[in-house]
Coordinates of C-alpha atoms and ligand atoms in Angstrom, one line a residue:
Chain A
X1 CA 1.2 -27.2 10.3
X2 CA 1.9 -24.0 8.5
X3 CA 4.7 -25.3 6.6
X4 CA 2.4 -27.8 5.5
X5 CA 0.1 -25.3 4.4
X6 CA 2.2 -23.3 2.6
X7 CA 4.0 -26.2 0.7
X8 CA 0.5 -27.8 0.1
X9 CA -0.2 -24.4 -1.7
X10 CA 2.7 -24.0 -3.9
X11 CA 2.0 -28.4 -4.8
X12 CA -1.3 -26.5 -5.9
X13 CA 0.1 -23.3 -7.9
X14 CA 2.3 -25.6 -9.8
X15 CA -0.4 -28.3 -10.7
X16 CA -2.2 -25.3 -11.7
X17 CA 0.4 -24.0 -14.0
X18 CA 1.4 -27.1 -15.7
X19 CA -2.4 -27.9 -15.9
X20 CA -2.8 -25.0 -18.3
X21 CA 0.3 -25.5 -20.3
X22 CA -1.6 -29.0 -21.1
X23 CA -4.6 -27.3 -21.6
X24 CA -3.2 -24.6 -24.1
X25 CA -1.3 -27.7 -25.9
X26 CA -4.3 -29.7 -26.3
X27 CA -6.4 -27.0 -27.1
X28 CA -4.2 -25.8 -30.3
X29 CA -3.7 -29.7 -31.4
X30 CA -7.3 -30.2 -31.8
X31 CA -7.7 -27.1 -33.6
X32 CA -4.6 -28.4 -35.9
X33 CA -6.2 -31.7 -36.3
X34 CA -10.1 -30.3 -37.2
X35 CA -10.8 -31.7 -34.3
X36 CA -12.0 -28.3 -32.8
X37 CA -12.0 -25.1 -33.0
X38 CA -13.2 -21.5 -31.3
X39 CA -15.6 -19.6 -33.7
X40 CA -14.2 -16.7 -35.3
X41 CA -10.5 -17.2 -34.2
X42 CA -8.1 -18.7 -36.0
X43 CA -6.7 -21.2 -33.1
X44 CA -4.5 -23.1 -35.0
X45 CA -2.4 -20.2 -35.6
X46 CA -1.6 -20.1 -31.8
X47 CA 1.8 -21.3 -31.3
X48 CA 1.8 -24.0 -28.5
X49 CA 3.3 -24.0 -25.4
X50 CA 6.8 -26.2 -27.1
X51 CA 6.8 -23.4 -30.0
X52 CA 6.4 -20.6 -27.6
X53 CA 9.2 -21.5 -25.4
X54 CA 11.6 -22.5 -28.6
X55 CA 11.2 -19.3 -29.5
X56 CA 11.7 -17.9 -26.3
X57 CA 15.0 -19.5 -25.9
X58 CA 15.6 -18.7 -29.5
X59 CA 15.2 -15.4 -29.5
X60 CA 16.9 -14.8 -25.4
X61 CA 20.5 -16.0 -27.1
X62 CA 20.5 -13.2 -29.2
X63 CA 21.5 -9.6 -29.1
X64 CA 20.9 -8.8 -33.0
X65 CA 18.2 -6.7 -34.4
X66 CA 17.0 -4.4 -36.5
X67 CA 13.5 -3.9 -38.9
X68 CA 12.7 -7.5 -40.5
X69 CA 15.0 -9.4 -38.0
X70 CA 14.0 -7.7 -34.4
X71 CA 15.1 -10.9 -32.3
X72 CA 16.9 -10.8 -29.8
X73 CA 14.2 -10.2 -26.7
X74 CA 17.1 -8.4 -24.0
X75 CA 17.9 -5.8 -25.9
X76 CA 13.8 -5.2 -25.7
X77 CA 13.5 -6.1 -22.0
X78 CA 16.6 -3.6 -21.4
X79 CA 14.8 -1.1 -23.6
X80 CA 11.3 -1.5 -21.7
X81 CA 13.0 -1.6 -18.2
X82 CA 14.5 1.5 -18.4
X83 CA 11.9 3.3 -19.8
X84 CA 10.0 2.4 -17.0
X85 CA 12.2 3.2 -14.4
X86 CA 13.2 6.4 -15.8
X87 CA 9.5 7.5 -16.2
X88 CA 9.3 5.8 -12.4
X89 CA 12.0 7.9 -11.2
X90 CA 10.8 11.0 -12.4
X91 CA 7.2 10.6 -11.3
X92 CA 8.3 9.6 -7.9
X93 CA 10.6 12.8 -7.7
X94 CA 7.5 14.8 -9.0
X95 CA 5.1 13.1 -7.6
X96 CA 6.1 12.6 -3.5
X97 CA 6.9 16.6 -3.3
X98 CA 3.4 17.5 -4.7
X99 CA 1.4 14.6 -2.9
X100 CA 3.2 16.0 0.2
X101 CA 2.3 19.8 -0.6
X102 CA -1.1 19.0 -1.8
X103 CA -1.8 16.7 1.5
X104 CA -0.5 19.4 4.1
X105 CA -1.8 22.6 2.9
X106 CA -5.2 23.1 2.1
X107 CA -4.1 26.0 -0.1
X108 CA -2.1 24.1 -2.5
X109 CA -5.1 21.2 -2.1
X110 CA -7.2 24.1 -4.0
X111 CA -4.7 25.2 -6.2
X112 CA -4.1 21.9 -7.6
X113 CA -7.0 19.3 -7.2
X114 CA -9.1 20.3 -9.9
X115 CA -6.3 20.4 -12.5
X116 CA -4.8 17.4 -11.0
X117 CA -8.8 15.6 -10.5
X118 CA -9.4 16.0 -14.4
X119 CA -5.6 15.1 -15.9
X120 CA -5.4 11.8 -13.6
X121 CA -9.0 10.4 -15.2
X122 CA -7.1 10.4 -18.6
X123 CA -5.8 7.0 -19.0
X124 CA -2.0 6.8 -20.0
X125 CA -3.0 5.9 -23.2
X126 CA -4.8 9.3 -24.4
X127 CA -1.5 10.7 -24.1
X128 CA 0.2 8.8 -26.7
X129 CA -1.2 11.2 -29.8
X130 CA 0.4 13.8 -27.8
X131 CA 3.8 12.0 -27.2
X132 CA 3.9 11.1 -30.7
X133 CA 2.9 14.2 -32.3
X134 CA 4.0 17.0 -30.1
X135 CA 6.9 15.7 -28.2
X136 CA 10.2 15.7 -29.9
X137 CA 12.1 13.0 -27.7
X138 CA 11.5 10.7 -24.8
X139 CA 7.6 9.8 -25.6
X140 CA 7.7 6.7 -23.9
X141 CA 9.3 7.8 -20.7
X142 CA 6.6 10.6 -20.7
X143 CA 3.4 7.7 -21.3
X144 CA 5.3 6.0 -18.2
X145 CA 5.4 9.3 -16.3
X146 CA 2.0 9.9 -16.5
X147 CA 0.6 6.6 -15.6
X148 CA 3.1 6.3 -12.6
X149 CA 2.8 10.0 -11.2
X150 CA -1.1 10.1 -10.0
X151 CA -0.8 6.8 -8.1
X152 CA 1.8 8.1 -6.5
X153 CA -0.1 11.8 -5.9
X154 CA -2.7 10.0 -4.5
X155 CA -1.1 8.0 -2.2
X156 CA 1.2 10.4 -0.7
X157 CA -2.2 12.8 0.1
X158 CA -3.4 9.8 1.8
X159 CA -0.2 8.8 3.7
X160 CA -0.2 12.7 5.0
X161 CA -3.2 12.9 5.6
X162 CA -3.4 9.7 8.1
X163 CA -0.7 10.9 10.2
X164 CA -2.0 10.5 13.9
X165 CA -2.3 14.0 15.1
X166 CA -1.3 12.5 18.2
X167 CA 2.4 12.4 16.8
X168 CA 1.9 15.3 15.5
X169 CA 1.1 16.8 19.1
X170 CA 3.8 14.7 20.2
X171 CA 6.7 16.3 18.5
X172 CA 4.8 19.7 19.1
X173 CA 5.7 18.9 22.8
X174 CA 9.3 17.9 22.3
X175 CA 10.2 21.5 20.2
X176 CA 9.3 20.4 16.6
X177 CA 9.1 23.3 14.0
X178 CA 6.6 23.4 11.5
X179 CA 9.2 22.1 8.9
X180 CA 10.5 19.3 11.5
X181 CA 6.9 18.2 11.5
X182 CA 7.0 17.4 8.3
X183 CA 10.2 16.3 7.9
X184 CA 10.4 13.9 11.2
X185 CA 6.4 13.0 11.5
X186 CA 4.6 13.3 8.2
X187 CA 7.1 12.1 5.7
X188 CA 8.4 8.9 8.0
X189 CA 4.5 8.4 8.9
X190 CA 3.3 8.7 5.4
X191 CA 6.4 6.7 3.8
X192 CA 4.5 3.1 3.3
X193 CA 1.5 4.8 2.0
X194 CA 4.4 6.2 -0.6
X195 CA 6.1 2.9 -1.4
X196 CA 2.4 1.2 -1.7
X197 CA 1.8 4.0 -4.6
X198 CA 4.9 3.7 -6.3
X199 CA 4.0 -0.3 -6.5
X200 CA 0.9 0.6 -8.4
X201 CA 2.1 3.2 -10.5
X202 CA 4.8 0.7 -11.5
X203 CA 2.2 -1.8 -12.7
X204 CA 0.0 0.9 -14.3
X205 CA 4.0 2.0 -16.1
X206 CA 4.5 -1.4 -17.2
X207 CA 1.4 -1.6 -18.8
X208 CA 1.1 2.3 -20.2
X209 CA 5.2 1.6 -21.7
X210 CA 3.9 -1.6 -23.5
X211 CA 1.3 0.1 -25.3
X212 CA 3.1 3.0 -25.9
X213 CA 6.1 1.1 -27.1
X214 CA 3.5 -0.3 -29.8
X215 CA 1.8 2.7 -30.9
X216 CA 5.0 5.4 -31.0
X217 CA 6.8 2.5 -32.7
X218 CA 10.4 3.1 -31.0
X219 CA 12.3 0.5 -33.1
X220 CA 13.2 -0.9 -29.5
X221 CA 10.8 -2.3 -26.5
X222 CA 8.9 -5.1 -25.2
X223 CA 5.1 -3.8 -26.9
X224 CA 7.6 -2.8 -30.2
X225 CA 8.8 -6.3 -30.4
X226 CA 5.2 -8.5 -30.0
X227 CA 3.6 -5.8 -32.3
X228 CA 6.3 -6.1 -34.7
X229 CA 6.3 -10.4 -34.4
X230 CA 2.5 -10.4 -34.7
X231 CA 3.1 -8.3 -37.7
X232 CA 5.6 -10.7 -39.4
X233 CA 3.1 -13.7 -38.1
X234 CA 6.1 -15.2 -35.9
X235 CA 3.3 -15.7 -33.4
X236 CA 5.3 -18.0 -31.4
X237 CA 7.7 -15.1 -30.6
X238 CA 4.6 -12.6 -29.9
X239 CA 3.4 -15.3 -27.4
X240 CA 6.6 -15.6 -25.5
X241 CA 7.2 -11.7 -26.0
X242 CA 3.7 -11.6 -24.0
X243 CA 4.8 -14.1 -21.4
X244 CA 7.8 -12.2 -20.9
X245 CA 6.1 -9.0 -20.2
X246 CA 3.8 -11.0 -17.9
X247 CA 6.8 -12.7 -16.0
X248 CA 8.4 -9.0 -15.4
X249 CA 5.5 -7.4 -14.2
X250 CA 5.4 -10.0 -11.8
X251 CA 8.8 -9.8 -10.4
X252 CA 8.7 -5.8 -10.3
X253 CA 5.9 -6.1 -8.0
X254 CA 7.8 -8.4 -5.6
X255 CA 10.9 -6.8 -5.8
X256 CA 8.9 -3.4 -4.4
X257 CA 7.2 -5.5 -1.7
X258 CA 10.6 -7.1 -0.8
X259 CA 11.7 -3.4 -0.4
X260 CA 8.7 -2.7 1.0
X261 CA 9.5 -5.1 4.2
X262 CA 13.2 -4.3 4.0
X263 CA 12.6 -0.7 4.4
X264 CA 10.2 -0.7 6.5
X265 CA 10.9 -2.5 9.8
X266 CA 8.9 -0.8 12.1
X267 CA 5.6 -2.9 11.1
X268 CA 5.3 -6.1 11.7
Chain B
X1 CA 11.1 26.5 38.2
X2 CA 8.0 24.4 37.1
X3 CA 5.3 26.9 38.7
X4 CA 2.0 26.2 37.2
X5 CA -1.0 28.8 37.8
X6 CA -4.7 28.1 35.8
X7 CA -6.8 31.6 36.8
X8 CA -10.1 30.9 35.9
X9 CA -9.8 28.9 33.0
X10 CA -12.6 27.8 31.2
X11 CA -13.1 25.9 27.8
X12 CA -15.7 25.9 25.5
X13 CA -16.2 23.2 22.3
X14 CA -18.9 25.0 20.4
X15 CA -21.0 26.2 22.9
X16 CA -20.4 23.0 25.5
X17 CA -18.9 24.0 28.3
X18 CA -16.2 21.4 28.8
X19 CA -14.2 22.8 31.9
X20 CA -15.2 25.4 34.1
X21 CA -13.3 28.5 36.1
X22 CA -10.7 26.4 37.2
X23 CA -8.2 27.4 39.5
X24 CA -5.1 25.5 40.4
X25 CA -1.7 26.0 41.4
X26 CA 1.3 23.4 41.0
X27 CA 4.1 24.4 43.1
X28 CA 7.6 23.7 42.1
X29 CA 8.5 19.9 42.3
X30 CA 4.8 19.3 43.6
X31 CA 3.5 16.2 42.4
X32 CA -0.3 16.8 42.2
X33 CA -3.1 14.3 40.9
X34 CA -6.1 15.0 38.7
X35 CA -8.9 12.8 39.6
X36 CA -12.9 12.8 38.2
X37 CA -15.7 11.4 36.3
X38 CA -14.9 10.4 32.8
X39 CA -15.6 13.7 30.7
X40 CA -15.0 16.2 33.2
X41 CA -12.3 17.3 31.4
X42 CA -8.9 16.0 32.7
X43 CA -7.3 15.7 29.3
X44 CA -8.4 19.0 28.3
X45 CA -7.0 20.7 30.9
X46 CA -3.2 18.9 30.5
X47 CA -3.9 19.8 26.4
X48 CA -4.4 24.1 27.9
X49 CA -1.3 23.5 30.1
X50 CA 0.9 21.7 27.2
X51 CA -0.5 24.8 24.9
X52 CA -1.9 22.1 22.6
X53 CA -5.2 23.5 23.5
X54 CA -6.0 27.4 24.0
X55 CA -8.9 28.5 26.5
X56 CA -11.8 30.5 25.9
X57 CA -11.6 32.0 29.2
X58 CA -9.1 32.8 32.1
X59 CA -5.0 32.5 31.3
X60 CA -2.5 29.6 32.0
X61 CA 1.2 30.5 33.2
X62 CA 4.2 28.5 33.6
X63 CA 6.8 30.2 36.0
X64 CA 4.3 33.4 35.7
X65 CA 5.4 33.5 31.7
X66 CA 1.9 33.4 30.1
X67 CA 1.2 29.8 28.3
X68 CA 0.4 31.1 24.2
X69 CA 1.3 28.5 22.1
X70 CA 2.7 25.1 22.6
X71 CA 4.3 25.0 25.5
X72 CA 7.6 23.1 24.5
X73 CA 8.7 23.6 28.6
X74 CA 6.1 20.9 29.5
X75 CA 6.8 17.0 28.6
X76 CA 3.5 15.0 27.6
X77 CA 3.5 11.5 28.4
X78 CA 0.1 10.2 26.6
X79 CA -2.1 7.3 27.8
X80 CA -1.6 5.2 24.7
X81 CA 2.4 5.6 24.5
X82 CA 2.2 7.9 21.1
X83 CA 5.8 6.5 19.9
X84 CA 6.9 7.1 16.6
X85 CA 6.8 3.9 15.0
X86 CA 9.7 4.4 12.9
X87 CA 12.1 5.1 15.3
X88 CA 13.9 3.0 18.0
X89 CA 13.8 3.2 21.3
X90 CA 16.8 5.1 21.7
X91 CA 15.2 7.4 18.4
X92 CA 12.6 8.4 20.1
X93 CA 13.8 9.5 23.1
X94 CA 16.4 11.6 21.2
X95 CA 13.7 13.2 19.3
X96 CA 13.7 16.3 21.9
X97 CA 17.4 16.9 21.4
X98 CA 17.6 16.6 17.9
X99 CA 14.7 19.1 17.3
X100 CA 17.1 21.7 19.4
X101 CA 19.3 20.9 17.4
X102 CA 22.0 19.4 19.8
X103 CA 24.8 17.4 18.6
X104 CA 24.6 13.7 18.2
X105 CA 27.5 12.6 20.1
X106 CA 25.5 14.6 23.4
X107 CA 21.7 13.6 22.6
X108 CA 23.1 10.2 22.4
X109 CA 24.3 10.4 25.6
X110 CA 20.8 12.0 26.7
X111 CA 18.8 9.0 25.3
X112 CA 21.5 6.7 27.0
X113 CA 21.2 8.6 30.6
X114 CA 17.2 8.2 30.4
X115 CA 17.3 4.4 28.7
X116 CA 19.4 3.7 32.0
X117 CA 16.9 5.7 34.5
X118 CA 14.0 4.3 32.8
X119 CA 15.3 0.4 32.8
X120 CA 15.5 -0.3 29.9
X121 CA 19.3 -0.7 29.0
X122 CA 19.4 -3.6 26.2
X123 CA 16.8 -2.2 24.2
X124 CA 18.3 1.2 22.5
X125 CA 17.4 -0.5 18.9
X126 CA 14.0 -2.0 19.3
X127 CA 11.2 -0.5 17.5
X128 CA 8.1 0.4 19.8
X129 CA 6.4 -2.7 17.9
X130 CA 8.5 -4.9 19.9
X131 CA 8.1 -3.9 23.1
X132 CA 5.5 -4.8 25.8
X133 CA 2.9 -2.1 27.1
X134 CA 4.8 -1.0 29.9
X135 CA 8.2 -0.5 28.5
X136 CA 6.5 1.5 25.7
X137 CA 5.5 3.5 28.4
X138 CA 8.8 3.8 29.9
X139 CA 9.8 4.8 26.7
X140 CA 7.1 7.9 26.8
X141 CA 8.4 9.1 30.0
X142 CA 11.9 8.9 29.2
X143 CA 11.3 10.7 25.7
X144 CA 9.6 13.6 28.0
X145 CA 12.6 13.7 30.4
X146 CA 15.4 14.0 27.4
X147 CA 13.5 17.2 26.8
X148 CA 14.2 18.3 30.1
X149 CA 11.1 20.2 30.7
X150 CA 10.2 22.0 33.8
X151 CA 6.6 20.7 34.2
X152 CA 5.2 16.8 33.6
X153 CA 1.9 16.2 32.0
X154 CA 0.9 13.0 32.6
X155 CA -2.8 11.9 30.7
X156 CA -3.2 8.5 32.0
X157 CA -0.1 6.8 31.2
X158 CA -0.9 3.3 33.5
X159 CA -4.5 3.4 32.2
X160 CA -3.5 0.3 29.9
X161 CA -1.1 -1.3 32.1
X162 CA -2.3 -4.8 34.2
X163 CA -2.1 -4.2 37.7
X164 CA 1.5 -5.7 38.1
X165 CA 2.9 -3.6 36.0
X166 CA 1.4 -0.4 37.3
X167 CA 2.6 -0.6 40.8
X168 CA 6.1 -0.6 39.5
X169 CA 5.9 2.2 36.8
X170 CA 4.5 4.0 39.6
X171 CA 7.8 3.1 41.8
X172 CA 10.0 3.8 39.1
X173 CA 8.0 7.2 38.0
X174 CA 8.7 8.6 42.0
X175 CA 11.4 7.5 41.9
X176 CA 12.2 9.2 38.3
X177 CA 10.6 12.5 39.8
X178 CA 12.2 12.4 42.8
X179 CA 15.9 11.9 40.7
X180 CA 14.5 15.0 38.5
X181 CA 13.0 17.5 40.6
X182 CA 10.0 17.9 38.2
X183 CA 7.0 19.5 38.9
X184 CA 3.9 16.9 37.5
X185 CA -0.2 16.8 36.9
X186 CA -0.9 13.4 36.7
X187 CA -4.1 12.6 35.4
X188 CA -5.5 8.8 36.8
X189 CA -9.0 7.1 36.9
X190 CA -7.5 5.3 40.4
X191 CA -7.4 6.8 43.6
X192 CA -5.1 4.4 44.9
X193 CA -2.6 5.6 42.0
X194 CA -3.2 9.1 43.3
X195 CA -2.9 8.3 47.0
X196 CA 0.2 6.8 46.4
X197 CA 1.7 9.4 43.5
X198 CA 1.0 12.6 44.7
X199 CA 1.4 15.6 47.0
X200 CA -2.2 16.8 46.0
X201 CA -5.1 15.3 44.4
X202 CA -7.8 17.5 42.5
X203 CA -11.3 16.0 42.6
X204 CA -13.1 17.4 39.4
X205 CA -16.8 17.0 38.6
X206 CA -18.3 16.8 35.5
X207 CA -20.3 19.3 33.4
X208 CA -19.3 21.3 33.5
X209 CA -15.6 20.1 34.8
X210 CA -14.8 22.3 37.7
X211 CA -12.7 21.7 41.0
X212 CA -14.7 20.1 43.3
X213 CA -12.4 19.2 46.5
X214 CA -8.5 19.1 47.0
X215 CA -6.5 16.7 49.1
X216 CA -3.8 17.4 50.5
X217 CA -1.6 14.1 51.0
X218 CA 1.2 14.6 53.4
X219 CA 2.2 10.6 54.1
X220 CA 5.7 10.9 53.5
X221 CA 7.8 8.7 51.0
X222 CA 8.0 5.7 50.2
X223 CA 4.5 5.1 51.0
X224 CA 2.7 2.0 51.7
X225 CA -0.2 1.4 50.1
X226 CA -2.3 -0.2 52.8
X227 CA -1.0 2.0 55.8
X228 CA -3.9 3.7 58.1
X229 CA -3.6 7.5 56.7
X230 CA -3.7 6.1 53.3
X231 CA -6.4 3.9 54.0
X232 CA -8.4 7.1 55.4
X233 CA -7.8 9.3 52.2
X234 CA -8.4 6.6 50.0
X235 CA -11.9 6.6 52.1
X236 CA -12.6 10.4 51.2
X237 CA -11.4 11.2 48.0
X238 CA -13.2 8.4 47.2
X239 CA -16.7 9.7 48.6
X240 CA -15.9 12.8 46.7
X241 CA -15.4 11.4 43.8
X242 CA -18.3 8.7 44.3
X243 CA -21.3 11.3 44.1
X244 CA -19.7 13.3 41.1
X245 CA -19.5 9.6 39.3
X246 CA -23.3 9.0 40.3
X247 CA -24.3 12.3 38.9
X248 CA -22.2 12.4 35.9
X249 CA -23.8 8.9 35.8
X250 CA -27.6 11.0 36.1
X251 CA -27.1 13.4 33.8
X252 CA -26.2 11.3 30.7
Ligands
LIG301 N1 -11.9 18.8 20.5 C1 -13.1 18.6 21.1 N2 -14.3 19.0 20.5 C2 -15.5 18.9 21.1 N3 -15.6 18.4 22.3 C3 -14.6 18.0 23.0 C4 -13.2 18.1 22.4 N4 -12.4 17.7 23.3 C5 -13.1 17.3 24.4 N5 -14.4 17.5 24.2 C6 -15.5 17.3 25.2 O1 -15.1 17.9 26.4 C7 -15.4 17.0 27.5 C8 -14.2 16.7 28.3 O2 -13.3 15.9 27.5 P1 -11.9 15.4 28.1 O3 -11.3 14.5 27.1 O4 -11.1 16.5 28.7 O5 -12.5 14.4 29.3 P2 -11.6 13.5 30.3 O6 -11.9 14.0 31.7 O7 -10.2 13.5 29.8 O8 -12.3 12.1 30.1 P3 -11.7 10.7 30.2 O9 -11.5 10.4 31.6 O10 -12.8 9.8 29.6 O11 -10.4 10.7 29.4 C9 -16.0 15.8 26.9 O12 -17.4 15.9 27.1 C10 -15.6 15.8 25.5 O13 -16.7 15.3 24.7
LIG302 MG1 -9.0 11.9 29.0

């Protein structure tokens, strides 16, 4: 019964899928044909769905690139990728001590909170002037940084904060110091809570890298490469550049929920 | 070992008088039940003794060392288990050990001792998720033994248990205590638990919670349930306790 279910729904997702692929296509060959056409957009510019993935496949065989001639889409996936996870890793080192700090003491709650209430409600994206103007290396990383660091801020308070004092009183009763308390009760309590904001700082990262990558114009990078196509008008390769940065997204999100049930077996 | 003395305790949540001048003394290896209304102030009392809790009047001792702070002499075993999730059976009875700091080779062997007193050899490496009510409970009582504390606080700990599974954690917990040589205040919303547990039972009433008779309970061990003497206290305490449920009942 709940095989059936579940293969019933993934009959559905692909009908879905190759429902809009037909859609797209038919959508663009009007257009081509005068048959139809979206006011004020050019729609027969749109690549189709054929001409997207040729230049996909076109443009994944390659490793060559440079201004004119950027191809080769894994050198800007490799490029992206570790910007993010750099800018991920760095956050996450950042961001789990302060969350922690921040969640536990109600000093360090009012040292920090208004600093960090007013800096976290500027979007990733008002930082790129900075990055570009004021930072001499690394402004990419430091975009990621900032859009992965306050998710993960926020949901480390949280994750303290909704420790059950009854563990807490527990491990009062069995000898805990105030430092075993937080290292055996409120970091193992609050440790999903931590993984769940590192999954959504890694989307907000993914997107704050490809527009980054676009504005600070690293000759290298995922929101480089679909800028730079769009600008040559190879809009088949901006399409599947877009796809691409769709597709990863994607599979970084279940990759962390894969860890997610990996690491943590003690829910069911 | 295990002495504990309440001298006029009394605790106050802001300005409600939760428990009133109570006086009690636990002797050494006395096993002595805590019976009364729901309210009256059973698990505050075990919070002042465990030094979870401080009181606004009179002074707690444990083996006539004044109770000021938490008082990591006493196990807790908590009505609804209180595992840590992220540790294994055999994790969380080690927990006491490792916070003294005691090597892993010989807290290993702790948790192994207790796994085997409490029954539950097989099961070192399941996580409290997957175990049934009463062998999380086990678990509980085990963690407080590997502590080896002088005094059990108990707050409950069958409360959520079908009636099967009670009688025998109460077997097993005598027999536990009896293995141990711990002194224990057992908290219990069932008189036949307490007729069967304990040494003493302490009938409270409610607002405020003060000590309103004490049973002594002399049947010796193993007891049966439905002999005459039992029958009799279970008669008594549970008059007592009947007209303190009434009026608690009255005064809501
Ligand atoms: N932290 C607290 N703040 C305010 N009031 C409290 C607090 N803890 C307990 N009380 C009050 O003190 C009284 C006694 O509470 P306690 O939990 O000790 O009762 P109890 O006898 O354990 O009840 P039950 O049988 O339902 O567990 C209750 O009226 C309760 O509302
Ligand atoms: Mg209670």
């Amino acid at each position: 019964m709940k095989n059936d279910n579940k293969r019933n729904g993934l009959i559905i997702n692909i009908l879905s899928l190759i429902g809009f692929i037909i859609f797209w296509h038919v959508l663009v060959a009007l257009a081509r044909e005068q048959i139809f056409n979206i006011p004020f957009m050019r729609l027969k510019d749109v690549p189709t769905p054929i001409e997207t993935w040729y230049a996909l496949v076109g443009s994944m065989f390659t490793r060559t690139y440079g201004p004119g001639l950027t191809y080769g889409i894994i050198n800007h996936i490799e490029a992206s990728l570790v910007r993010v996870i750099q800018g991920s890793a760095l956050a996450f080192i950042i961001g789990v001590p302060v969350g922690i700090g921040i969640g536990y003491s109600r000093l360090i709650h009012n040292i920090l909170n208004p600093i960090i209430e007013i800096v976290r409600n500027m979007p990733p994206m008002a930082w790129i002037p900075l990055a570009i103007f004021i930072l001499v290396s690394g402004g990419s990383i430091f975009i990621v940084f900032i859009g992965v660091v306050f998710p993960i801020i926020i949901n480390t308070i949280y994750g303290v904060r909704s420790t059950d004092s009854r563990l807490i009183d527990a491990a009062r009763m069995l000898g805990a110091s105030q430092a075993q308390i937080v290292t055996k009760v409120i970091i193992p309590s609050a440790f999903p809570s931590i993984i769940a904001g590192l999954r959504i700082g890694f989307g907000v990262g993914w997107m704050a890298i490809v527009a980054a990558e676009m504005v600070i114009r690293s000759p290298v990078g995922l929101g480089y490469f679909i800028w730079n196509m769009g600008d040559l008008g190879r809009y088949a390769e901006m399409v599947a550049g877009m796809i691409v940065i769709g597709v990863i997204g994607y599979f970084m999100n279940i990759s962390i929920v894969l860890l997610q049930k990996r690491v943590i077996k003690w829910v069911d | 070992m295990g002495r504990l003395i309440l001298k006029g305790v009394s605790r106050k949540f802001n300005g409600f008088l939760a428990v009133s001048d109570v006086n009690l003394e636990i002797a050494d290896g006395e096993f002595v039940c805590l019976l009364g209304p729901s309210g009256c102030g059973k698990t505050t009392i075990l919070r002042l003794a465990a030094g979870l809790d401080a009181p606004t009047e009179g002074e707690l001792f444990l083996d006539s060392k004044k109770i000021e702070g938490v008082n990591d002499e006493c196990g807790f075993v908590f009505q609804e288990y209180v595992l840590f999730p992220w540790r294994t059976v055999k994790g969380n009875i080690e927990f006491g050990p490792e916070m003294k700091g005691i090597r892993k080779e010989e807290r290993e062997q702790i948790a192994l001792h207790y796994i085997d007193l409490v029954g539950l050899k097989g099961f070192e490496n399941h996580y409290p998720h997957e175990l049934s009510g009463g062998m999380k409970q086990r678990v509980g009582i085990a963690r407080a033994y590997a502590n080896s504390p002088k005094l059990l606080l108990m707050d409950e700990p069958f409360g959520a248990l079908d009636a099967q599974t009670r009688n025998l954690m109460q077997g097993e917990l005598l027999r536990i205590w009896q293995e141990e040589h711990i002194s224990a205040l057992f908290v219990t919303h069932s008189v036949d638990e307490a007729v069967y547990l304990a040494d003493r039972v302490m009938v409270m009433s409610a607002r405020p919670g003060m000590v309103k008779d004490i049973f002594e309970i002399d049947i010796p061990r193993p007891r049966v349930r439905t002999s005459p003497e039992a029958n009799e206290l279970r008669d008594a305490i549970l008059k007592s306790l009947g007209t303190e449920i009434k009026r608690a009942a009255s005064l809501k």
